[in-house]
Coordinates of C-alpha atoms in Angstrom, one line a residue:
M8 CA 5.4 29.3 -49.0
K9 CA 7.0 29.2 -45.5
T10 CA 8.0 32.8 -45.9
C11 CA 4.8 33.9 -46.9
Y12 CA 3.1 31.9 -44.0
Q13 CA 5.5 33.8 -41.4
T14 CA 4.5 37.1 -43.2
L15 CA 0.8 36.7 -42.9
E16 CA 1.3 35.0 -39.5
Y17 CA -0.8 32.1 -41.0
N18 CA 0.0 29.7 -38.1
E19 CA -1.2 32.3 -35.6
I20 CA -4.5 32.4 -37.3
L21 CA -4.8 28.7 -37.3
Q22 CA -3.9 28.5 -33.6
K23 CA -6.7 31.0 -33.0
L24 CA -9.0 29.1 -35.2
S25 CA -8.4 26.0 -33.3
E26 CA -9.0 27.6 -30.0
S27 CA -12.6 28.1 -31.4
A28 CA -13.2 24.4 -32.0
I29 CA -14.6 22.1 -29.4
S30 CA -13.4 18.5 -30.2
K31 CA -9.8 17.3 -30.5
E32 CA -10.3 16.1 -33.8
A33 CA -11.6 19.5 -35.0
K34 CA -8.7 21.4 -33.6
E35 CA -6.5 19.0 -35.4
L36 CA -8.4 19.8 -38.7
C37 CA -7.8 23.5 -37.9
H38 CA -4.1 23.1 -37.8
K39 CA -3.8 21.0 -41.0
L40 CA -5.8 23.8 -42.9
E41 CA -4.1 25.0 -45.9
P42 CA -4.9 27.4 -48.8
F43 CA -7.1 25.7 -51.6
Y44 CA -6.0 25.2 -55.3
N45 CA -9.4 24.0 -56.5
E46 CA -12.0 26.8 -57.0
L47 CA -15.1 24.8 -56.5
Q48 CA -13.7 23.3 -53.2
L49 CA -12.7 27.0 -52.2
R50 CA -15.9 28.4 -53.0
K51 CA -17.8 25.4 -50.9
E52 CA -15.5 26.0 -47.8
M53 CA -16.4 29.9 -47.9
R54 CA -19.8 29.1 -48.4
D55 CA -20.1 26.9 -45.2
T56 CA -18.1 29.4 -43.4
T57 CA -20.7 32.1 -44.2
Q58 CA -23.7 29.8 -43.6
A59 CA -22.0 29.1 -40.3
K60 CA -22.0 32.6 -39.2
I61 CA -25.6 33.0 -40.3
L62 CA -26.5 30.3 -37.8
L63 CA -24.2 31.6 -35.1
N64 CA -25.8 35.1 -35.3
T65 CA -29.5 33.8 -35.7
F66 CA -29.5 31.1 -33.1
G67 CA -26.2 31.5 -31.0
N68 CA -23.4 28.9 -30.3
P69 CA -24.3 25.1 -31.5
P70 CA -24.5 22.5 -28.9
L71 CA -21.6 20.6 -30.1
P72 CA -20.4 17.9 -27.7
L73 CA -16.5 17.0 -26.8
M74 CA -16.9 13.4 -28.0
E75 CA -14.0 12.4 -25.8
H76 CA -13.4 8.4 -25.8
I77 CA -16.7 8.1 -27.6
D78 CA -14.9 6.4 -30.9
E79 CA -13.0 4.3 -28.3
Y80 CA -16.1 2.8 -26.5
I81 CA -17.7 2.1 -29.9
K82 CA -14.8 0.1 -31.0
M83 CA -14.8 -1.7 -27.5
A84 CA -18.6 -2.3 -28.0
S85 CA -18.1 -3.9 -31.5
K86 CA -15.4 -6.2 -30.0
G87 CA -17.9 -7.2 -27.3
D88 CA -15.5 -5.9 -24.6
L89 CA -17.2 -5.0 -21.5
L90 CA -18.1 -1.2 -21.1
S91 CA -18.5 0.1 -17.6
A92 CA -21.8 1.9 -16.7
Y93 CA -19.7 5.1 -16.8
E94 CA -18.9 4.5 -20.3
I95 CA -22.1 3.5 -21.5
S96 CA -23.5 6.5 -19.9
S97 CA -21.1 8.5 -22.0
V98 CA -22.6 7.0 -25.1
G99 CA -26.1 7.9 -24.1
T100 CA -24.9 11.4 -23.3
F101 CA -23.3 11.7 -26.6
L102 CA -26.6 10.7 -28.3
V103 CA -28.4 13.4 -26.3
S104 CA -26.0 15.9 -27.8
V105 CA -26.6 14.5 -31.5
G106 CA -30.3 15.2 -30.8
R107 CA -30.0 18.6 -29.6
M108 CA -27.5 19.5 -32.6
K109 CA -30.1 18.0 -34.9
Q110 CA -32.9 20.2 -33.6
Y111 CA -30.4 23.2 -33.8
L112 CA -29.7 22.5 -37.5
E113 CA -33.4 21.9 -38.2
K114 CA -34.2 25.5 -37.2
G115 CA -31.6 26.7 -39.8
C116 CA -33.6 24.6 -42.4
L117 CA -36.5 27.1 -41.8
Y118 CA -34.2 29.8 -43.4
Q119 CA -32.8 27.6 -46.1
V120 CA -29.3 27.8 -45.0
G121 CA -27.4 25.1 -46.7
L122 CA -25.4 23.8 -43.8
S123 CA -28.4 23.1 -41.7
F124 CA -29.3 20.1 -43.9
Y125 CA -26.2 18.2 -42.2
H126 CA -29.1 17.5 -39.7
E127 CA -30.0 14.6 -42.2
N128 CA -26.6 13.0 -41.4
L129 CA -27.2 13.0 -37.7
F130 CA -28.9 10.1 -36.0
P131 CA -30.0 10.6 -32.4
L132 CA -30.9 6.9 -31.9
K133 CA -33.9 7.8 -29.5
D134 CA -34.6 3.9 -28.7
L135 CA -31.0 3.5 -27.5
Q136 CA -30.8 6.6 -26.0
E137 CA -33.8 6.0 -23.8
E138 CA -32.7 2.5 -22.8
I139 CA -29.4 3.7 -21.7
A140 CA -31.1 6.5 -19.7
R141 CA -33.5 3.9 -18.4
S142 CA -30.9 1.6 -17.3
I143 CA -28.1 3.8 -15.9
R144 CA -28.7 6.9 -13.6
N145 CA -25.8 8.9 -12.2
E146 CA -23.1 6.7 -13.9
Q147 CA -24.6 3.6 -12.1
I148 CA -26.8 0.7 -13.0
D149 CA -30.2 1.7 -11.9
D150 CA -32.2 -0.5 -9.3
F151 CA -35.2 -0.6 -12.0
A152 CA -32.8 -1.5 -14.9
S153 CA -34.5 -5.2 -14.4
P154 CA -37.1 -6.3 -12.1
L155 CA -34.6 -9.1 -11.2
L156 CA -31.9 -6.5 -10.2
H157 CA -34.6 -4.7 -8.4
D158 CA -35.5 -7.8 -6.1
I159 CA -31.9 -8.7 -5.6
R160 CA -31.0 -5.3 -4.5
R161 CA -34.2 -5.0 -2.1
E162 CA -33.1 -8.5 -0.8
L163 CA -29.5 -7.1 0.1
I164 CA -31.0 -4.3 1.8
I165 CA -33.2 -6.4 4.1
L166 CA -29.8 -8.9 4.6
E167 CA -27.8 -5.7 5.5
E168 CA -30.4 -4.7 8.2
K169 CA -30.7 -8.3 9.4
I170 CA -26.9 -8.5 9.8
K171 CA -26.7 -5.3 11.5
S172 CA -29.5 -5.9 13.9
K173 CA -28.1 -9.5 14.9
A174 CA -24.8 -8.1 15.5
E175 CA -26.1 -5.2 17.6
A176 CA -28.2 -7.8 19.5
I177 CA -25.2 -10.1 20.2
M178 CA -23.1 -7.1 21.4
K179 CA -25.9 -6.0 23.8
S180 CA -26.3 -9.4 25.5
S181 CA -22.7 -9.8 25.6
K182 CA -21.3 -6.2 26.5
M183 CA -19.3 -7.4 29.6
Y184 CA -17.0 -9.1 27.0
M185 CA -16.8 -6.2 24.6
A186 CA -13.7 -3.8 24.3
E187 CA -16.1 -1.2 22.7
N188 CA -19.6 -0.6 22.5
F189 CA -20.0 -0.5 18.5
V190 CA -20.0 -2.9 15.8
V191 CA -17.1 -2.8 13.3
T192 CA -16.4 -4.0 10.1
R193 CA -12.9 -6.1 9.1
N194 CA -12.3 -7.7 5.9
G195 CA -15.7 -7.1 4.6
K196 CA -17.2 -8.9 7.7
V197 CA -19.4 -7.4 10.3
C198 CA -17.6 -8.2 13.6
L199 CA -17.7 -7.6 17.5
P200 CA -14.8 -6.0 19.3
V201 CA -14.2 -8.9 21.8
K202 CA -11.8 -8.6 24.8
K203 CA -9.0 -11.2 24.1
D204 CA -9.6 -12.9 27.4
C205 CA -13.2 -13.3 26.6
K206 CA -12.7 -14.9 23.3
S207 CA -14.4 -18.3 24.3
K208 CA -17.3 -16.2 25.5
V209 CA -18.4 -15.3 21.9
N210 CA -19.4 -18.0 19.4
G211 CA -17.7 -17.2 16.1
S212 CA -14.6 -16.9 13.8
V213 CA -11.8 -14.5 14.7
I214 CA -11.3 -12.2 11.6
D215 CA -8.8 -9.7 12.8
S216 CA -7.0 -8.3 16.0
S217 CA -6.1 -4.8 17.1
S218 CA -2.5 -3.5 16.6
S219 CA -1.8 -4.4 20.4
G220 CA -3.7 -7.7 20.2
S221 CA -5.8 -6.8 23.1
T222 CA -9.0 -6.8 21.0
L223 CA -10.2 -9.5 18.7
F224 CA -12.6 -8.9 16.1
I225 CA -14.7 -11.9 16.0
E226 CA -17.6 -12.6 13.4
P227 CA -20.6 -14.3 15.4
T228 CA -21.6 -17.5 14.0
S229 CA -25.3 -16.4 13.5
V230 CA -24.0 -13.4 11.6
C231 CA -21.7 -15.3 9.6
K232 CA -24.7 -17.4 8.1
L233 CA -26.5 -14.3 6.9
Q234 CA -23.2 -13.1 5.6
E235 CA -22.9 -16.1 3.3
E236 CA -26.4 -15.7 2.3
Y237 CA -25.6 -11.9 1.5
D238 CA -22.2 -12.9 -0.4
L239 CA -24.2 -15.3 -2.6
L240 CA -26.9 -12.5 -3.3
K241 CA -24.0 -10.2 -4.4
I242 CA -22.9 -13.0 -6.9
D243 CA -26.3 -12.8 -8.3
E244 CA -26.2 -9.0 -8.5
D245 CA -23.0 -8.9 -10.1
N246 CA -24.2 -11.6 -12.8
E247 CA -27.3 -9.4 -13.5
E248 CA -25.5 -6.1 -13.8
R249 CA -23.2 -7.8 -16.4
R250 CA -26.1 -9.2 -18.4
I251 CA -27.8 -5.7 -18.4
L252 CA -24.2 -4.1 -19.5
Y253 CA -23.7 -6.6 -22.2
T254 CA -27.4 -6.2 -23.5
L255 CA -26.7 -2.3 -24.0
I256 CA -23.1 -3.0 -25.4
C257 CA -24.9 -5.2 -28.0
Q258 CA -27.4 -2.7 -29.0
I259 CA -24.6 0.1 -29.1
S260 CA -22.7 -2.4 -31.3
D261 CA -25.7 -2.9 -33.5
N262 CA -25.8 0.9 -34.1
E263 CA -22.1 1.1 -34.8
E264 CA -22.0 2.6 -38.2
A265 CA -24.9 5.3 -37.2
I266 CA -23.0 6.5 -34.2
K267 CA -19.5 6.7 -36.2
Q268 CA -21.7 8.7 -38.9
N269 CA -22.8 10.9 -36.1
I270 CA -19.0 11.4 -35.1
R271 CA -17.8 12.2 -38.4
T272 CA -20.6 14.7 -39.1
L273 CA -20.2 16.6 -35.8
I274 CA -16.4 16.7 -36.3
H275 CA -17.0 18.5 -39.8
L276 CA -19.5 20.6 -38.2
D277 CA -17.2 21.6 -35.3
F278 CA -14.5 22.6 -37.9
V279 CA -17.0 24.6 -39.9
F280 CA -18.4 26.4 -37.0
A281 CA -15.0 27.3 -35.8
K282 CA -14.5 28.9 -38.9
G283 CA -17.7 30.9 -38.4
K284 CA -16.8 31.8 -35.1
L285 CA -13.4 33.3 -36.1
S286 CA -14.8 35.1 -39.0
I287 CA -17.4 36.9 -36.4
E288 CA -14.4 37.7 -34.1
M289 CA -12.4 39.3 -36.9
D290 CA -15.3 40.9 -38.4
A291 CA -14.1 39.1 -41.8
V292 CA -16.1 39.1 -44.9
E293 CA -16.3 36.5 -47.7
P294 CA -14.0 37.7 -50.6
V295 CA -14.6 37.8 -54.3
I296 CA -12.9 35.2 -56.2
N297 CA -11.2 35.7 -59.6
N298 CA -9.3 33.7 -62.0
N299 CA -7.4 36.5 -63.2
Q300 CA -4.4 35.8 -60.8
Y301 CA -4.4 39.0 -58.7
I302 CA -5.3 39.9 -55.2
H303 CA -6.9 43.4 -54.5
I304 CA -7.2 44.2 -50.8
V305 CA -9.6 46.7 -49.8
K306 CA -9.1 48.3 -46.1
G307 CA -6.7 45.5 -45.3
R308 CA -5.6 45.0 -41.6
H309 CA -3.3 43.1 -39.3
H310 CA -5.9 42.3 -36.8
S311 CA -4.9 43.3 -33.1
F312 CA -5.3 39.9 -31.6
L313 CA -2.6 38.4 -33.9
V314 CA 0.1 41.0 -32.8

């Protein structure tokens, strides 16, 4: 059999086939493809390839997603692990792709192409998709993901402005003690660059110093009080963000089986469409099958891209 494979350059064909697939899993299926010894299975596989060609020629390439790490994210969600906003957003993007693929196949149903009826095995989960889109934007938790988060972030912005204004006001009134004329941040604290000899002139805590030691970075006491309020509010923000993420994770976990079904169906379709794409590229035709143990090749050719 290996000699036959080498003569036919079978492995080269499989490599070319895998290049037509999108997902890693479909590429693996391409490399594992072997001749069929069951006639019914063979006829089904050929019929799928022919129908994939019809869809490709009629509607163009299907909107198949890469599906990278989606199965991993689903497993994490089912275990209750914390997913990042980016990871949850990836699940949402995947569901959007599922919806587009379903629409693509539904168009094929109008032509009674059997492969198109795989749309019945695809579940876009519109409610979950929309909830993810509402809560996460640009791979970050959106301000409007919840009323509480919106209020917290608005207060944080107000406090940031208060801290900055307070520090600048102190600097302006005490500019004779400053080594520089701008506010700096050290270790997450808003500080004033005070001359070492003038340390006692500015009421506050020394946070850091310059490499030469001639400048002390002091957080004014009045700014410190605002900063403490800001830090507490940041904790509230983090808690609310986690609540939002875990709510979405719970919804993903509740739809685990439907999402897994989507993954399995898309991998299979990716594999089938890869065969259809290669068939079009090779200008191949569906052969006639016989049970008489002979092969009759008409106008056979060794395709140039395999040389």
